[in-house]
Amino acid sequence: MFWVLLLLLAWATAGTACTRLCLAAVHTAADADTRAHDLTLYEAAFLSGGPRRVADLTLVSMARQRRLLLAHTGWATVVDPRGRDEMERTVIGAIGPEGQSRIAPVRADAASADAVRSLADRLVDAGLAVPDGARSGIAAAVHQVRLAAVAVVALGAIALLAPAQSEMPRHLVALWFALPLALTMSCLAIARMEVHPYSRWASPAGQRLLGALTRRPAGTDERRYLTSVAVRGISAIGEPGLRAAFAHREQHHGPHGEHWRGARPGGHREEHRRPHRRD
């Protein structure tokens, strides 16, 4: 009856992993009352793409209002140094006192700023965003279920390859091991359908608000444009030059293999063979 011990171990492994995944999913799916909550553009951006999306939305919004120049060469230049809200002031501060900086570090600094962390905390408290611990918990639980499925297959193979010590036919032994395997595979399938779409940033309640926002876009054409950027990211930007500003790489190879920084808006390139300091 050696195979019975292996079967019990397979059931214990599969049951533990699936239970952990279910508990993590239930914790993530804690509902919230969204009837009185209208998403702002910054909130929609965070729920759709996280902190980096909030920074991108702020840059695009300021650029379209001609208060920030985003060159296709990958540089940002401040035109109006007066930010109209906390996020705009954060972006202006990330650009620096010279009023000009590359877009890539501005996006990174703005995404990690206190203003974005405060926004995230408010959305988590409202039940619209997934806490950091829940995101990592679901990912770890899914990984454990995958390992459990592999363990069940391995234990079943050992039971089938071991010398026969009972009158139980081998195909029935395989059928018994197929049951815990079916449990793990079912949990993985359900997790992919039910957890994967919102486990990164938005909770189920936040996902519903995002769906309502995209189905019924309201306001001016500019508002609808920025809503599209908030939900879909820089792929929703219609202007080729503005899209190129975000796609520009921090470094690329020159014609002879040297490393060059991207050109400034004025067209000059800076060699990157040694540390560089702007005067």
Tab-separated table of C-alpha atoms in Angstrom:
chain	number	residue	atom	x	y	z
A	1	MET	CA	0.000	0.000	0.000
A	2	PHE	CA	2.932	2.289	-0.580
A	3	TRP	CA	0.959	4.114	-3.275
A	4	VAL	CA	-1.696	5.084	-0.722
A	5	LEU	CA	0.873	6.994	1.322
A	6	LEU	CA	2.002	8.782	-1.826
A	7	LEU	CA	-1.621	9.576	-2.669
A	8	LEU	CA	-2.203	11.077	0.779
A	9	LEU	CA	0.919	13.197	0.344
A	10	ALA	CA	-0.330	14.334	-3.074
A	11	TRP	CA	-3.712	15.322	-1.623
A	12	ALA	CA	-2.069	17.190	1.246
A	13	THR	CA	0.210	19.098	-1.127
A	14	ALA	CA	-2.597	19.984	-3.530
A	15	GLY	CA	-5.080	20.862	-0.799
A	16	THR	CA	-2.674	23.137	1.054
A	17	ALA	CA	-1.679	25.032	-2.087
A	18	CYS	CA	-5.240	25.452	-3.349
A	19	THR	CA	-6.471	26.591	0.049
A	20	ARG	CA	-3.770	29.230	0.199
A	21	LEU	CA	-4.709	30.488	-3.261
A	22	CYS	CA	-8.393	30.654	-2.356
A	23	LEU	CA	-7.678	32.609	0.823
A	24	ALA	CA	-5.456	35.057	-1.060
A	25	ALA	CA	-8.139	35.550	-3.721
A	26	VAL	CA	-10.851	36.117	-1.100
A	27	HIS	CA	-8.677	38.683	0.653
A	28	THR	CA	-8.087	40.490	-2.639
A	29	ALA	CA	-11.736	40.381	-3.607
A	30	ALA	CA	-12.911	42.257	-0.506
A	31	ASP	CA	-15.670	44.414	-1.951
A	32	ALA	CA	-16.157	48.147	-1.595
A	33	ASP	CA	-19.069	50.523	-1.971
A	34	THR	CA	-18.401	52.333	-5.247
A	35	ARG	CA	-21.739	54.052	-5.687
A	36	ALA	CA	-20.541	57.421	-4.399
A	37	HIS	CA	-17.057	57.298	-5.915
A	38	ASP	CA	-16.234	58.939	-9.221
A	39	LEU	CA	-12.740	58.154	-10.419
A	40	THR	CA	-10.396	61.032	-11.141
A	41	LEU	CA	-8.023	60.732	-14.066
A	42	TYR	CA	-5.095	60.087	-11.729
A	43	GLU	CA	-7.040	57.339	-9.942
A	44	ALA	CA	-8.017	55.735	-13.244
A	45	ALA	CA	-4.395	55.862	-14.368
A	46	PHE	CA	-3.163	54.176	-11.193
A	47	LEU	CA	-5.805	51.439	-11.277
A	48	SER	CA	-5.028	50.758	-14.942
A	49	GLY	CA	-1.244	50.903	-14.975
A	50	GLY	CA	0.131	51.750	-11.553
A	51	PRO	CA	2.487	54.584	-10.542
A	52	ARG	CA	4.247	54.848	-13.915
A	53	ARG	CA	0.909	55.392	-15.658
A	54	VAL	CA	0.119	58.288	-13.313
A	55	ALA	CA	3.421	59.952	-14.218
A	56	ASP	CA	2.773	59.416	-17.929
A	57	LEU	CA	-0.706	60.919	-17.675
A	58	THR	CA	0.639	63.998	-15.886
A	59	LEU	CA	3.332	64.533	-18.513
A	60	VAL	CA	0.856	64.159	-21.384
A	61	SER	CA	-1.690	66.454	-19.748
A	62	MET	CA	0.864	69.209	-19.150
A	63	ALA	CA	2.295	68.813	-22.650
A	64	ARG	CA	-1.119	69.201	-24.276
A	65	GLN	CA	-1.710	72.359	-22.256
A	66	ARG	CA	1.612	73.746	-23.537
A	67	ARG	CA	2.955	74.034	-20.004
A	68	LEU	CA	5.558	71.354	-20.642
A	69	LEU	CA	7.513	70.647	-23.802
A	70	LEU	CA	8.177	66.985	-24.532
A	71	ALA	CA	10.639	66.753	-27.405
A	72	HIS	CA	10.753	63.728	-29.672
A	73	THR	CA	14.421	63.387	-28.653
A	74	GLY	CA	13.370	62.371	-25.134
A	75	TRP	CA	13.780	65.642	-23.228
A	76	ALA	CA	11.257	67.474	-21.067
A	77	THR	CA	11.373	71.277	-20.730
A	78	VAL	CA	9.296	73.275	-18.274
A	79	VAL	CA	7.316	76.108	-19.854
A	80	ASP	CA	5.059	76.990	-16.915
A	81	PRO	CA	6.748	76.272	-13.556
A	82	ARG	CA	3.501	76.596	-11.594
A	83	GLY	CA	1.947	73.196	-10.994
A	84	ARG	CA	-1.825	73.155	-10.699
A	85	ASP	CA	-1.984	70.121	-8.443
A	86	GLU	CA	0.290	67.921	-6.377
A	87	MET	CA	1.145	65.584	-9.238
A	88	GLU	CA	2.124	68.425	-11.569
A	89	ARG	CA	4.290	69.951	-8.869
A	90	THR	CA	5.900	66.548	-8.394
A	91	VAL	CA	6.744	66.298	-12.105
A	92	ILE	CA	8.155	69.826	-12.168
A	93	GLY	CA	10.260	69.027	-9.113
A	94	ALA	CA	11.506	65.819	-10.762
A	95	ILE	CA	12.652	67.794	-13.809
A	96	GLY	CA	14.851	69.895	-11.539
A	97	PRO	CA	15.822	73.537	-11.090
A	98	GLU	CA	17.331	73.813	-14.576
A	99	GLY	CA	13.892	73.310	-16.054
A	100	GLN	CA	15.069	70.584	-18.415
A	101	SER	CA	15.693	66.878	-18.006
A	102	ARG	CA	15.432	63.611	-19.816
A	103	ILE	CA	11.930	62.111	-19.695
A	104	ALA	CA	12.961	58.643	-18.488
A	105	PRO	CA	14.304	59.714	-15.058
A	106	VAL	CA	11.424	62.176	-14.653
A	107	ARG	CA	8.927	59.353	-15.129
A	108	ALA	CA	10.781	57.147	-12.656
A	109	ASP	CA	11.127	59.861	-9.993
A	110	ALA	CA	7.521	61.009	-10.311
A	111	ALA	CA	6.226	57.427	-10.119
A	112	SER	CA	8.022	56.868	-6.808
A	113	ALA	CA	7.088	60.228	-5.274
A	114	ASP	CA	5.021	60.765	-2.136
A	115	ALA	CA	2.104	62.097	-4.173
A	116	VAL	CA	1.680	58.765	-5.965
A	117	ARG	CA	2.112	56.776	-2.763
A	118	SER	CA	-0.600	58.880	-1.113
A	119	LEU	CA	-2.870	58.264	-4.092
A	120	ALA	CA	-2.241	54.526	-3.828
A	121	ASP	CA	-2.973	54.531	-0.087
A	122	ARG	CA	-6.282	56.323	-0.641
A	123	LEU	CA	-7.339	53.821	-3.293
A	124	VAL	CA	-6.369	50.878	-1.088
A	125	ASP	CA	-8.296	52.343	1.855
A	126	ALA	CA	-11.330	52.780	-0.419
A	127	GLY	CA	-11.104	49.139	-1.498
A	128	LEU	CA	-10.411	50.047	-5.129
A	129	ALA	CA	-6.736	49.074	-5.348
A	130	VAL	CA	-4.973	45.858	-4.423
A	131	PRO	CA	-2.494	46.236	-1.538
A	132	ASP	CA	1.119	45.343	-2.208
A	133	GLY	CA	0.945	42.361	0.113
A	134	ALA	CA	-2.124	40.965	-1.637
A	135	ARG	CA	-0.476	41.254	-5.057
A	136	SER	CA	2.592	39.359	-3.913
A	137	GLY	CA	0.434	36.912	-1.942
A	138	ILE	CA	-1.596	35.892	-4.978
A	139	ALA	CA	1.506	35.540	-7.127
A	140	ALA	CA	3.174	33.347	-4.491
A	141	ALA	CA	-0.006	31.262	-4.072
A	142	VAL	CA	-0.316	30.662	-7.812
A	143	HIS	CA	3.338	29.619	-7.924
A	144	GLN	CA	2.749	27.194	-5.053
A	145	VAL	CA	-0.225	25.615	-6.836
A	146	ARG	CA	1.921	25.122	-9.942
A	147	LEU	CA	4.570	23.414	-7.842
A	148	ALA	CA	1.871	21.272	-6.224
A	149	ALA	CA	0.682	20.124	-9.656
A	150	VAL	CA	4.221	19.097	-10.550
A	151	ALA	CA	4.577	17.308	-7.209
A	152	VAL	CA	1.347	15.368	-7.771
A	153	VAL	CA	2.576	14.214	-11.185
A	154	ALA	CA	5.912	13.200	-9.686
A	155	LEU	CA	4.289	11.281	-6.813
A	156	GLY	CA	1.930	9.548	-9.233
A	157	ALA	CA	4.845	8.532	-11.425
A	158	ILE	CA	6.685	7.102	-8.427
A	159	ALA	CA	3.581	5.139	-7.410
A	160	LEU	CA	3.186	3.696	-10.893
A	161	LEU	CA	6.861	2.845	-11.337
A	162	ALA	CA	7.241	1.231	-7.914
A	163	PRO	CA	6.999	-2.593	-7.762
A	164	ALA	CA	3.384	-3.705	-7.425
A	165	GLN	CA	2.578	-4.321	-3.752
A	166	SER	CA	-1.232	-4.516	-3.991
A	167	GLU	CA	-3.940	-5.931	-6.196
A	168	MET	CA	-5.021	-2.458	-7.309
A	169	PRO	CA	-4.659	-2.152	-11.123
A	170	ARG	CA	-2.217	0.524	-12.192
A	171	HIS	CA	-4.779	2.399	-14.251
A	172	LEU	CA	-6.924	2.807	-11.125
A	173	VAL	CA	-3.886	4.081	-9.224
A	174	ALA	CA	-3.322	6.627	-11.962
A	175	LEU	CA	-6.985	7.621	-11.743
A	176	TRP	CA	-6.692	8.264	-8.010
A	177	PHE	CA	-3.700	10.556	-8.597
A	178	ALA	CA	-5.575	12.316	-11.380
A	179	LEU	CA	-8.033	13.683	-8.818
A	180	PRO	CA	-5.589	15.952	-6.886
A	181	LEU	CA	-4.035	16.910	-10.230
A	182	ALA	CA	-7.462	17.956	-11.503
A	183	LEU	CA	-7.919	20.034	-8.345
A	184	THR	CA	-4.698	21.967	-8.869
A	185	MET	CA	-5.316	22.524	-12.572
A	186	SER	CA	-8.863	23.728	-11.880
A	187	CYS	CA	-7.580	26.231	-9.327
A	188	LEU	CA	-5.018	27.534	-11.788
A	189	ALA	CA	-7.683	27.919	-14.492
A	190	ILE	CA	-10.035	29.766	-12.139
A	191	ALA	CA	-7.201	31.977	-10.919
A	192	ARG	CA	-6.325	32.935	-14.479
A	193	MET	CA	-9.923	33.857	-15.316
A	194	GLU	CA	-10.946	35.499	-12.045
A	195	VAL	CA	-7.780	36.817	-10.394
A	196	HIS	CA	-5.389	37.660	-13.227
A	197	PRO	CA	-7.350	40.585	-14.774
A	198	TYR	CA	-7.256	42.742	-11.659
A	199	SER	CA	-4.605	41.317	-9.373
A	200	ARG	CA	-1.930	43.784	-10.493
A	201	TRP	CA	-3.449	47.130	-9.430
A	202	ALA	CA	-7.257	47.318	-9.353
A	203	SER	CA	-9.502	45.317	-7.047
A	204	PRO	CA	-12.813	43.960	-8.395
A	205	ALA	CA	-14.533	47.152	-7.241
A	206	GLY	CA	-11.901	49.285	-8.926
A	207	GLN	CA	-12.181	47.197	-12.070
A	208	ARG	CA	-15.924	47.845	-12.201
A	209	LEU	CA	-15.378	51.587	-11.920
A	210	LEU	CA	-12.806	51.459	-14.705
A	211	GLY	CA	-15.271	49.564	-16.882
A	212	ALA	CA	-17.976	52.145	-16.252
A	213	LEU	CA	-15.529	54.954	-17.011
A	214	THR	CA	-14.550	53.509	-20.383
A	215	ARG	CA	-18.121	52.600	-21.373
A	216	ARG	CA	-19.506	56.047	-20.654
A	217	PRO	CA	-16.767	58.618	-21.341
A	218	ALA	CA	-18.027	62.045	-20.326
A	219	GLY	CA	-16.845	65.611	-20.654
A	220	THR	CA	-14.970	67.430	-23.375
A	221	ASP	CA	-12.882	65.902	-26.121
A	222	GLU	CA	-9.764	66.657	-24.064
A	223	ARG	CA	-11.223	64.826	-21.086
A	224	ARG	CA	-12.013	61.784	-23.231
A	225	TYR	CA	-8.515	61.899	-24.704
A	226	LEU	CA	-6.850	61.958	-21.289
A	227	THR	CA	-9.190	59.226	-20.052
A	228	SER	CA	-7.996	57.048	-22.917
A	229	VAL	CA	-4.377	57.746	-21.983
A	230	ALA	CA	-5.102	56.967	-18.333
A	231	VAL	CA	-6.704	53.618	-19.162
A	232	ARG	CA	-4.626	52.480	-22.146
A	233	GLY	CA	-1.310	54.236	-21.540
A	234	ILE	CA	0.972	55.933	-24.020
A	235	SER	CA	-0.303	53.670	-26.793
A	236	ALA	CA	-3.413	55.907	-26.817
A	237	ILE	CA	-1.367	59.017	-27.678
A	238	GLY	CA	-2.330	60.172	-31.146
A	239	GLU	CA	0.515	62.589	-31.856
A	240	PRO	CA	3.559	60.785	-33.333
A	241	GLY	CA	6.018	63.322	-31.905
A	242	LEU	CA	4.584	63.029	-28.410
A	243	ARG	CA	4.587	59.233	-28.585
A	244	ALA	CA	8.202	59.321	-29.770
A	245	ALA	CA	9.150	61.361	-26.696
A	246	PHE	CA	8.164	58.438	-24.467
A	247	ALA	CA	9.663	55.793	-26.737
A	248	HIS	CA	13.085	57.453	-26.930
A	249	ARG	CA	15.793	55.358	-25.294
A	250	GLU	CA	18.097	56.699	-22.649
A	251	GLN	CA	21.168	55.559	-24.582
A	252	HIS	CA	21.846	54.177	-28.038
A	253	HIS	CA	24.868	53.298	-30.108
A	254	GLY	CA	26.491	55.849	-32.368
A	255	PRO	CA	27.639	55.175	-35.914
A	256	HIS	CA	31.009	53.815	-34.757
A	257	GLY	CA	29.838	51.827	-31.746
A	258	GLU	CA	30.263	54.596	-29.169
A	259	HIS	CA	27.598	55.108	-26.530
A	260	TRP	CA	25.752	58.388	-27.009
A	261	ARG	CA	23.105	60.137	-25.037
A	262	GLY	CA	20.007	61.176	-26.951
A	263	ALA	CA	19.970	64.621	-28.475
A	264	ARG	CA	18.655	67.577	-26.592
A	265	PRO	CA	15.787	69.527	-28.140
A	266	GLY	CA	18.366	71.863	-29.672
A	267	GLY	CA	19.851	69.014	-31.675
A	268	HIS	CA	23.236	68.633	-29.870
A	269	ARG	CA	24.378	65.210	-28.756
A	270	GLU	CA	26.441	64.500	-25.707
A	271	GLU	CA	29.123	61.834	-25.741
A	272	HIS	CA	28.778	59.314	-22.947
A	273	ARG	CA	32.372	58.098	-22.683
A	274	ARG	CA	32.887	59.674	-19.297
A	275	PRO	CA	30.709	61.192	-16.546
A	276	HIS	CA	29.026	64.283	-17.854
A	277	ARG	CA	27.950	67.367	-15.942
A	278	ARG	CA	25.910	70.153	-17.414
A	279	ASP	CA	27.048	73.656	-16.486
